[in-house]
Amino acid sequence: MHEKLFTPGPTEVRTELLQQLSTAQIHHRTKEFSIIYDDIQKNLRKLLFTDNPVLLFSSSSTGAMEAAVTNGVKKRCLNFVNGAFSDRWHQITKKNGIACDKIEISWDQAVKPELVEQKLQTGAYDAITVVLNETSTGLMNPIKKIGEVVKKFDDVLFLVDAVSGMAGTEIRVDDWGIDMCLAGVQKAFALPAGLTVASVSEKLLKRAETVDSKSYYFNLPLLYKYHQRSQTRTTPAGPQIFALQKQLDYIVNEEGIKNRFERHQKMAEYVQNWALEYFDIYAEEGYWSNTVTCIENNRGINVDRLISQLVEQYNVRIANGYGDLKNKAFRVGHMGDLTLVDIKGLLSVIEDILSL
Ligand SMILES: *Cc1c(COP(=O)(O)O)cnc(C)c1O
């Protein structure tokens, strides 16, 4: 029996989208493929409010995170770390031998624009990495305000991991000055994993031309060259591309981008109010995520037991706290194509199980 996913990725995928995966293969050097590519491109630009090209990576998000730093950093990178995924980005930067520093703040606190300004004023950095939505803590960083700061520094690139936010919360790539905005499709896009999308600015592409990137697979200038022909450079994850095309058409033309964001907002508010009534919320107030809530286990419940009871009795799955927060918190994903009805159902069975 299928378990319905309320995990913060991978997320529940609608049957119609699963069916798209079994579309007969087409060759990726054909006109037919380019038509699909262009259609995806048009809708991704609408979703991200950008004129920048949006490249497709046949990898999970981590690959695009690696591409961002290997192509975008010439001098030194500053990794802002306030959760597991922003920490991963620092590890990726280090592992690739790129000059970098990390600035770590408490995981329940947001990255504040003032801190970014203070660090950039040193003149030491030509790129920063920030995670939009820390999936490990349910915290959303103020990317728009950070972008306003980064704009004051002409030579600094703003690299943003938007993995669990994109397609669930508003991101205005051009207005906010984001040079690379990346996301795997297995989170708020509600698609099977295996594909990542990333907008890249002209400034980043120019920088990439001058950086001696050691990566062959994740070379942005080469990826961009094929993008200009409405193709991917290497054989793409075909099934996911068929599904992405259909889902983007649904998001843009059926549900509507604004309605989609409002639906996420409503689900988030419902979960947040519920969490405050029975537990507490881990992240500092004012920065709660629109797509995942990390609920502090201040009642000392057995989180693993709750998860298995939800699976065994109701065929639904939520997530334990991430890393150090295991058992000290649990996470409810409210992203993708889930609805308020789904969320109300989930929370009411949690109430039953825990006799709240
Ligand atoms: C899930 C996630 C990742 C890692 O994604 P993969 O697709 O597994 O590589 C990175 N950053 C954030 C914020 C995530 O939620």
CSV table of C-alpha atoms and ligand atoms in Angstrom, one decimal:
chain,number,residue,atom,x,y,z
A,1,MET,CA,0.0,0.0,0.0
A,2,HIS,CA,1.3,3.4,-1.0
A,3,GLU,CA,2.4,5.7,1.9
A,4,LYS,CA,1.4,9.3,1.3
A,5,LEU,CA,4.4,11.5,1.9
A,6,PHE,CA,4.3,14.6,4.2
A,7,THR,CA,8.1,14.5,4.3
A,8,PRO,CA,10.1,17.6,3.3
A,9,GLY,CA,11.3,15.8,0.2
A,10,PRO,CA,10.9,13.7,-1.5
A,11,THR,CA,7.2,14.7,-1.7
A,12,GLU,CA,4.0,13.1,-2.8
A,13,VAL,CA,3.7,12.9,-6.6
A,14,ARG,CA,0.3,13.0,-8.4
A,15,THR,CA,-0.6,10.0,-10.5
A,16,GLU,CA,-0.9,12.0,-13.7
A,17,LEU,CA,2.7,13.0,-13.2
A,18,LEU,CA,3.8,9.5,-12.5
A,19,GLN,CA,2.2,8.5,-15.8
A,20,GLN,CA,4.2,11.1,-17.7
A,21,LEU,CA,7.3,9.2,-16.7
A,22,SER,CA,6.3,6.4,-19.0
A,23,THR,CA,6.1,8.6,-22.1
A,24,ALA,CA,7.9,7.0,-25.0
A,25,GLN,CA,11.5,8.2,-25.3
A,26,ILE,CA,12.5,10.8,-27.8
A,27,HIS,CA,16.0,11.6,-29.0
A,28,HIS,CA,17.5,14.6,-27.3
A,29,ARG,CA,19.0,16.1,-30.5
A,30,THR,CA,15.7,16.5,-32.3
A,31,LYS,CA,13.4,19.4,-32.9
A,32,GLU,CA,10.8,17.6,-30.8
A,33,PHE,CA,13.0,17.7,-27.8
A,34,SER,CA,13.9,21.4,-28.3
A,35,ILE,CA,10.2,22.3,-28.3
A,36,ILE,CA,9.7,20.6,-24.9
A,37,TYR,CA,12.9,22.3,-23.7
A,38,ASP,CA,11.7,25.8,-24.8
A,39,ASP,CA,8.3,25.2,-23.2
A,40,ILE,CA,9.9,24.2,-19.9
A,41,GLN,CA,12.2,27.3,-20.2
A,42,LYS,CA,9.4,29.7,-20.7
A,43,ASN,CA,7.4,28.5,-17.7
A,44,LEU,CA,10.5,28.2,-15.4
A,45,ARG,CA,11.3,31.9,-16.2
A,46,LYS,CA,7.7,32.8,-15.2
A,47,LEU,CA,7.9,30.9,-12.0
A,48,LEU,CA,11.2,32.5,-11.0
A,49,PHE,CA,10.3,36.0,-12.3
A,50,THR,CA,13.5,36.1,-14.4
A,51,ASP,CA,14.9,36.7,-17.8
A,52,ASN,CA,17.9,34.6,-17.0
A,53,PRO,CA,18.4,31.2,-18.6
A,54,VAL,CA,17.4,28.3,-16.4
A,55,LEU,CA,19.7,25.3,-16.9
A,56,LEU,CA,18.6,21.7,-16.4
A,57,PHE,CA,20.9,19.3,-14.5
A,58,SER,CA,20.4,15.6,-14.6
A,59,SER,CA,21.5,15.3,-11.1
A,60,SER,CA,20.1,15.9,-7.6
A,61,SER,CA,20.4,19.4,-6.1
A,62,THR,CA,23.8,18.7,-4.6
A,63,GLY,CA,25.4,18.6,-8.1
A,64,ALA,CA,24.1,22.0,-8.9
A,65,MET,CA,25.4,23.3,-5.5
A,66,GLU,CA,28.8,22.0,-6.6
A,67,ALA,CA,28.5,23.7,-10.0
A,68,ALA,CA,27.7,27.0,-8.3
A,69,VAL,CA,30.9,27.2,-6.3
A,70,THR,CA,33.2,25.5,-8.8
A,71,ASN,CA,32.2,28.0,-11.5
A,72,GLY,CA,31.3,31.1,-9.5
A,73,VAL,CA,34.2,31.6,-7.1
A,74,LYS,CA,37.5,33.1,-8.3
A,75,LYS,CA,38.7,34.8,-5.1
A,76,ARG,CA,37.1,33.5,-2.0
A,77,CYS,CA,33.6,32.3,-1.0
A,78,LEU,CA,31.7,32.9,2.2
A,79,ASN,CA,29.3,30.1,3.2
A,80,PHE,CA,26.5,31.2,5.5
A,81,VAL,CA,25.7,28.2,7.7
A,82,ASN,CA,22.5,27.9,9.8
A,83,GLY,CA,21.4,24.3,9.1
A,84,ALA,CA,22.4,21.0,7.6
A,85,PHE,CA,22.2,22.0,3.9
A,86,SER,CA,24.0,25.3,4.2
A,87,ASP,CA,26.7,23.3,6.1
A,88,ARG,CA,26.8,20.8,3.2
A,89,TRP,CA,27.5,23.7,0.8
A,90,HIS,CA,30.5,24.7,2.9
A,91,GLN,CA,31.7,21.1,2.8
A,92,ILE,CA,31.3,21.1,-1.0
A,93,THR,CA,33.2,24.3,-1.4
A,94,LYS,CA,36.1,23.1,0.8
A,95,LYS,CA,36.2,19.6,-0.8
A,96,ASN,CA,36.7,21.2,-4.2
A,97,GLY,CA,39.7,23.1,-2.9
A,98,ILE,CA,38.0,26.5,-3.3
A,99,ALA,CA,39.2,29.3,-0.9
A,100,CYS,CA,36.3,29.8,1.5
A,101,ASP,CA,35.2,30.6,5.0
A,102,LYS,CA,32.1,29.7,6.9
A,103,ILE,CA,30.2,31.9,9.2
A,104,GLU,CA,28.1,29.7,11.4
A,105,ILE,CA,25.1,31.0,13.3
A,106,SER,CA,22.7,29.3,15.6
A,107,TRP,CA,20.5,26.9,13.6
A,108,ASP,CA,17.3,28.4,14.9
A,109,GLN,CA,18.4,31.9,13.7
A,110,ALA,CA,18.1,33.4,10.3
A,111,VAL,CA,21.0,34.9,8.3
A,112,LYS,CA,20.4,38.6,8.8
A,113,PRO,CA,21.2,41.2,6.0
A,114,GLU,CA,23.3,43.3,8.5
A,115,LEU,CA,25.6,40.3,9.1
A,116,VAL,CA,26.0,39.9,5.3
A,117,GLU,CA,26.8,43.5,4.8
A,118,GLN,CA,29.4,43.5,7.6
A,119,LYS,CA,31.2,40.5,6.1
A,120,LEU,CA,31.1,41.7,2.5
A,121,GLN,CA,32.6,45.1,3.6
A,122,THR,CA,35.8,43.3,4.3
A,123,GLY,CA,36.2,43.0,0.5
A,124,ALA,CA,37.5,39.4,1.0
A,125,TYR,CA,34.8,37.6,-0.9
A,126,ASP,CA,33.5,37.4,-4.5
A,127,ALA,CA,30.7,35.0,-3.8
A,128,ILE,CA,28.3,34.0,-1.0
A,129,THR,CA,26.2,31.0,-0.5
A,130,VAL,CA,22.9,31.1,1.3
A,131,VAL,CA,20.1,28.5,1.6
A,132,LEU,CA,16.6,30.0,1.1
A,133,ASN,CA,14.7,27.4,3.1
A,134,GLU,CA,16.6,25.3,5.5
A,135,THR,CA,14.8,22.0,5.3
A,136,SER,CA,16.5,20.7,8.4
A,137,THR,CA,15.1,23.5,10.6
A,138,GLY,CA,12.0,24.8,8.8
A,139,LEU,CA,13.6,28.3,8.6
A,140,MET,CA,13.3,30.7,5.7
A,141,ASN,CA,16.2,33.2,5.3
A,142,PRO,CA,15.3,36.7,4.1
A,143,ILE,CA,16.8,36.3,0.6
A,144,LYS,CA,15.1,39.4,-0.8
A,145,LYS,CA,16.7,41.6,1.9
A,146,ILE,CA,20.1,39.8,1.6
A,147,GLY,CA,19.9,40.4,-2.1
A,148,GLU,CA,19.5,44.2,-1.5
A,149,VAL,CA,22.8,44.1,0.4
A,150,VAL,CA,24.7,42.0,-2.2
A,151,LYS,CA,23.6,44.4,-4.9
A,152,LYS,CA,25.8,47.0,-3.3
A,153,PHE,CA,28.9,44.9,-4.0
A,154,ASP,CA,29.5,44.7,-7.8
A,155,ASP,CA,31.9,41.8,-7.8
A,156,VAL,CA,30.0,39.5,-5.4
A,157,LEU,CA,27.9,36.7,-6.7
A,158,PHE,CA,24.8,35.7,-4.8
A,159,LEU,CA,24.4,31.9,-4.9
A,160,VAL,CA,21.1,30.6,-3.5
A,161,ASP,CA,20.0,27.0,-2.7
A,162,ALA,CA,16.2,27.2,-3.1
A,163,VAL,CA,15.7,23.5,-3.1
A,164,SER,CA,12.7,23.1,-0.7
A,165,GLY,CA,11.3,26.5,-1.5
A,166,MET,CA,11.1,26.9,-5.3
A,167,ALA,CA,7.6,26.3,-6.7
A,168,GLY,CA,6.2,26.7,-3.1
A,169,THR,CA,7.1,30.2,-2.2
A,170,GLU,CA,7.8,33.4,-4.1
A,171,ILE,CA,11.3,33.9,-5.5
A,172,ARG,CA,12.0,36.9,-7.7
A,173,VAL,CA,15.3,36.1,-9.1
A,174,ASP,CA,15.9,39.3,-11.1
A,175,ASP,CA,14.5,41.8,-8.5
A,176,TRP,CA,16.4,40.1,-5.7
A,177,GLY,CA,19.6,39.9,-7.7
A,178,ILE,CA,20.2,36.2,-7.4
A,179,ASP,CA,23.0,35.0,-9.6
A,180,MET,CA,22.3,31.3,-9.3
A,181,CYS,CA,19.0,29.9,-7.9
A,182,LEU,CA,18.9,26.1,-7.9
A,183,ALA,CA,16.4,23.5,-6.8
A,184,GLY,CA,15.9,19.7,-7.3
A,185,VAL,CA,12.4,18.8,-8.4
A,186,GLN,CA,11.6,16.3,-5.7
A,187,LYS,CA,10.6,18.9,-3.2
A,188,ALA,CA,8.0,21.7,-3.8
A,189,PHE,CA,7.8,20.8,-7.5
A,190,ALA,CA,6.3,17.5,-6.4
A,191,LEU,CA,8.1,15.4,-9.0
A,192,PRO,CA,10.3,12.3,-8.7
A,193,ALA,CA,14.0,13.0,-8.0
A,194,GLY,CA,16.6,13.1,-10.6
A,195,LEU,CA,16.5,16.6,-12.1
A,196,THR,CA,17.6,20.0,-10.9
A,197,VAL,CA,16.9,23.4,-12.4
A,198,ALA,CA,19.1,26.5,-11.9
A,199,SER,CA,18.8,30.0,-13.2
A,200,VAL,CA,22.2,31.5,-14.0
A,201,SER,CA,22.9,35.3,-14.4
A,202,GLU,CA,25.0,36.9,-17.1
A,203,LYS,CA,27.4,38.0,-14.3
A,204,LEU,CA,27.8,34.3,-13.2
A,205,LEU,CA,28.4,33.1,-16.8
A,206,LYS,CA,31.0,35.8,-17.3
A,207,ARG,CA,32.7,34.9,-14.1
A,208,ALA,CA,32.6,31.2,-15.1
A,209,GLU,CA,34.5,32.0,-18.3
A,210,THR,CA,37.4,33.2,-16.2
A,211,VAL,CA,37.4,30.5,-13.5
A,212,ASP,CA,39.6,27.5,-14.0
A,213,SER,CA,36.9,25.0,-13.0
A,214,LYS,CA,38.1,21.5,-12.7
A,215,SER,CA,34.7,20.1,-13.3
A,216,TYR,CA,33.8,18.7,-16.7
A,217,TYR,CA,30.3,17.6,-16.0
A,218,PHE,CA,29.2,20.7,-14.2
A,219,ASN,CA,30.9,23.3,-16.4
A,220,LEU,CA,28.5,26.2,-16.7
A,221,PRO,CA,29.8,27.8,-20.0
A,222,LEU,CA,29.5,24.4,-21.7
A,223,LEU,CA,26.0,23.8,-20.3
A,224,TYR,CA,25.0,27.2,-21.4
A,225,LYS,CA,26.3,26.6,-25.0
A,226,TYR,CA,23.9,23.8,-25.4
A,227,HIS,CA,21.1,25.7,-23.7
A,228,GLN,CA,21.3,28.3,-26.5
A,229,ARG,CA,20.4,25.5,-28.9
A,230,SER,CA,17.5,24.5,-26.7
A,231,GLN,CA,19.3,21.3,-25.7
A,232,THR,CA,21.0,19.8,-22.8
A,233,ARG,CA,24.7,19.1,-23.1
A,234,THR,CA,24.6,15.4,-22.1
A,235,THR,CA,21.7,12.9,-22.3
A,236,PRO,CA,19.0,14.3,-20.1
A,237,ALA,CA,16.8,12.5,-17.6
A,238,GLY,CA,14.1,12.1,-20.2
A,239,PRO,CA,11.2,10.8,-18.0
A,240,GLN,CA,11.7,13.6,-15.5
A,241,ILE,CA,11.7,16.1,-18.3
A,242,PHE,CA,8.3,14.9,-19.6
A,243,ALA,CA,6.9,15.2,-16.0
A,244,LEU,CA,8.5,18.6,-15.4
A,245,GLN,CA,6.9,19.9,-18.6
A,246,LYS,CA,3.5,18.8,-17.5
A,247,GLN,CA,3.8,20.0,-14.0
A,248,LEU,CA,5.0,23.5,-15.1
A,249,ASP,CA,2.1,23.8,-17.4
A,250,TYR,CA,-0.2,22.9,-14.5
A,251,ILE,CA,1.6,25.3,-12.1
A,252,VAL,CA,1.6,28.3,-14.5
A,253,ASN,CA,-1.6,27.7,-16.6
A,254,GLU,CA,-3.9,25.7,-14.4
A,255,GLU,CA,-3.3,26.3,-10.7
A,256,GLY,CA,-1.6,29.7,-11.2
A,257,ILE,CA,1.7,30.7,-9.6
A,258,LYS,CA,0.0,33.1,-7.2
A,259,ASN,CA,-2.6,30.6,-6.1
A,260,ARG,CA,0.1,28.0,-5.6
A,261,PHE,CA,2.0,30.3,-3.3
A,262,GLU,CA,-1.2,31.2,-1.4
A,263,ARG,CA,-2.1,27.5,-1.0
A,264,HIS,CA,1.4,26.9,0.5
A,265,GLN,CA,1.0,29.9,2.8
A,266,LYS,CA,-2.4,28.6,4.1
A,267,MET,CA,-1.0,25.2,4.8
A,268,ALA,CA,2.0,26.7,6.5
A,269,GLU,CA,-0.2,28.9,8.8
A,270,TYR,CA,-2.4,26.0,9.7
A,271,VAL,CA,0.6,23.8,10.7
A,272,GLN,CA,2.2,26.6,12.6
A,273,ASN,CA,-0.9,27.4,14.6
A,274,TRP,CA,-1.3,23.7,15.4
A,275,ALA,CA,2.4,23.4,16.4
A,276,LEU,CA,2.1,26.4,18.7
A,277,GLU,CA,-1.0,24.9,20.3
A,278,TYR,CA,0.4,21.5,21.1
A,279,PHE,CA,4.2,21.9,20.9
A,280,ASP,CA,6.5,24.7,19.8
A,281,ILE,CA,8.3,25.8,16.6
A,282,TYR,CA,12.1,25.4,16.4
A,283,ALA,CA,13.0,28.4,14.2
A,284,GLU,CA,12.9,32.0,15.4
A,285,GLU,CA,9.6,33.8,14.8
A,286,GLY,CA,9.4,35.8,11.7
A,287,TYR,CA,11.3,33.3,9.6
A,288,TRP,CA,9.0,30.3,9.6
A,289,SER,CA,9.1,28.3,6.4
A,290,ASN,CA,6.2,28.3,4.0
A,291,THR,CA,6.9,24.7,3.0
A,292,VAL,CA,8.1,22.7,6.1
A,293,THR,CA,7.6,23.2,9.8
A,294,CYS,CA,10.1,21.8,12.3
A,295,ILE,CA,8.1,21.2,15.4
A,296,GLU,CA,10.0,21.2,18.7
A,297,ASN,CA,9.3,18.0,20.8
A,298,ASN,CA,8.7,19.8,24.1
A,299,ARG,CA,6.3,17.1,25.2
A,300,GLY,CA,9.0,14.4,25.1
A,301,ILE,CA,6.9,12.2,22.8
A,302,ASN,CA,8.6,9.2,21.1
A,303,VAL,CA,9.1,10.5,17.6
A,304,ASP,CA,10.0,7.2,16.0
A,305,ARG,CA,7.0,5.5,17.5
A,306,LEU,CA,4.7,8.3,16.2
A,307,ILE,CA,6.2,7.9,12.7
A,308,SER,CA,5.7,4.2,12.7
A,309,GLN,CA,2.2,4.5,14.0
A,310,LEU,CA,1.4,7.0,11.2
A,311,VAL,CA,2.8,4.6,8.6
A,312,GLU,CA,1.2,1.4,10.0
A,313,GLN,CA,-2.2,2.8,10.8
A,314,TYR,CA,-2.7,5.5,8.3
A,315,ASN,CA,-0.2,5.1,5.4
A,316,VAL,CA,1.2,8.6,5.9
A,317,ARG,CA,4.8,9.5,6.6
A,318,ILE,CA,6.3,12.5,8.3
A,319,ALA,CA,10.0,13.1,9.1
A,320,ASN,CA,12.0,13.0,12.3
A,321,GLY,CA,14.3,15.9,13.3
A,322,TYR,CA,17.4,16.2,11.1
A,323,GLY,CA,20.8,15.3,12.5
A,324,ASP,CA,21.2,16.6,16.0
A,325,LEU,CA,17.5,17.4,16.2
A,326,LYS,CA,16.5,13.8,15.8
A,327,ASN,CA,13.8,13.0,18.4
A,328,LYS,CA,14.1,16.5,19.7
A,329,ALA,CA,11.9,17.7,16.9
A,330,PHE,CA,9.9,16.3,14.0
A,331,ARG,CA,9.1,17.8,10.6
A,332,VAL,CA,5.9,18.1,8.7
A,333,GLY,CA,6.3,18.9,5.0
A,334,HIS,CA,3.5,21.1,3.6
A,335,MET,CA,4.7,21.5,0.1
A,336,GLY,CA,4.1,20.4,-3.5
A,337,ASP,CA,0.6,19.4,-4.5
A,338,LEU,CA,-0.6,18.7,-0.9
A,339,THR,CA,-3.8,20.6,0.1
A,340,LEU,CA,-5.2,22.0,3.3
A,341,VAL,CA,-7.5,19.0,3.5
A,342,ASP,CA,-4.5,16.6,3.5
A,343,ILE,CA,-2.8,18.7,6.2
A,344,LYS,CA,-5.9,18.8,8.4
A,345,GLY,CA,-6.3,15.1,8.1
A,346,LEU,CA,-2.7,14.4,9.0
A,347,LEU,CA,-2.7,16.7,12.0
A,348,SER,CA,-6.0,15.2,13.3
A,349,VAL,CA,-4.6,11.7,13.2
A,350,ILE,CA,-1.5,12.8,15.0
A,351,GLU,CA,-3.9,14.2,17.7
A,352,ASP,CA,-5.6,10.9,17.9
A,353,ILE,CA,-2.4,8.9,18.2
A,354,LEU,CA,-1.0,11.2,20.8
A,355,SER,CA,-4.4,11.7,22.6
A,356,LEU,CA,-3.8,15.5,22.4
B,1,LIG,C1,17.0,18.2,-0.1
B,1,LIG,C2,17.9,19.4,-0.1
B,1,LIG,C3,19.2,19.4,-0.6
B,1,LIG,C4,19.8,18.2,-1.2
B,1,LIG,O1,19.2,17.8,-2.3
B,1,LIG,P1,19.5,16.5,-3.2
B,1,LIG,O2,18.5,16.7,-4.2
B,1,LIG,O3,19.3,15.3,-2.3
B,1,LIG,O4,20.9,16.6,-3.6
B,1,LIG,C5,19.9,20.6,-0.6
B,1,LIG,N1,19.4,21.7,0.0
B,1,LIG,C6,18.2,21.7,0.5
B,1,LIG,C7,17.7,23.0,1.1
B,1,LIG,C8,17.4,20.6,0.5
B,1,LIG,O5,16.2,20.7,1.1
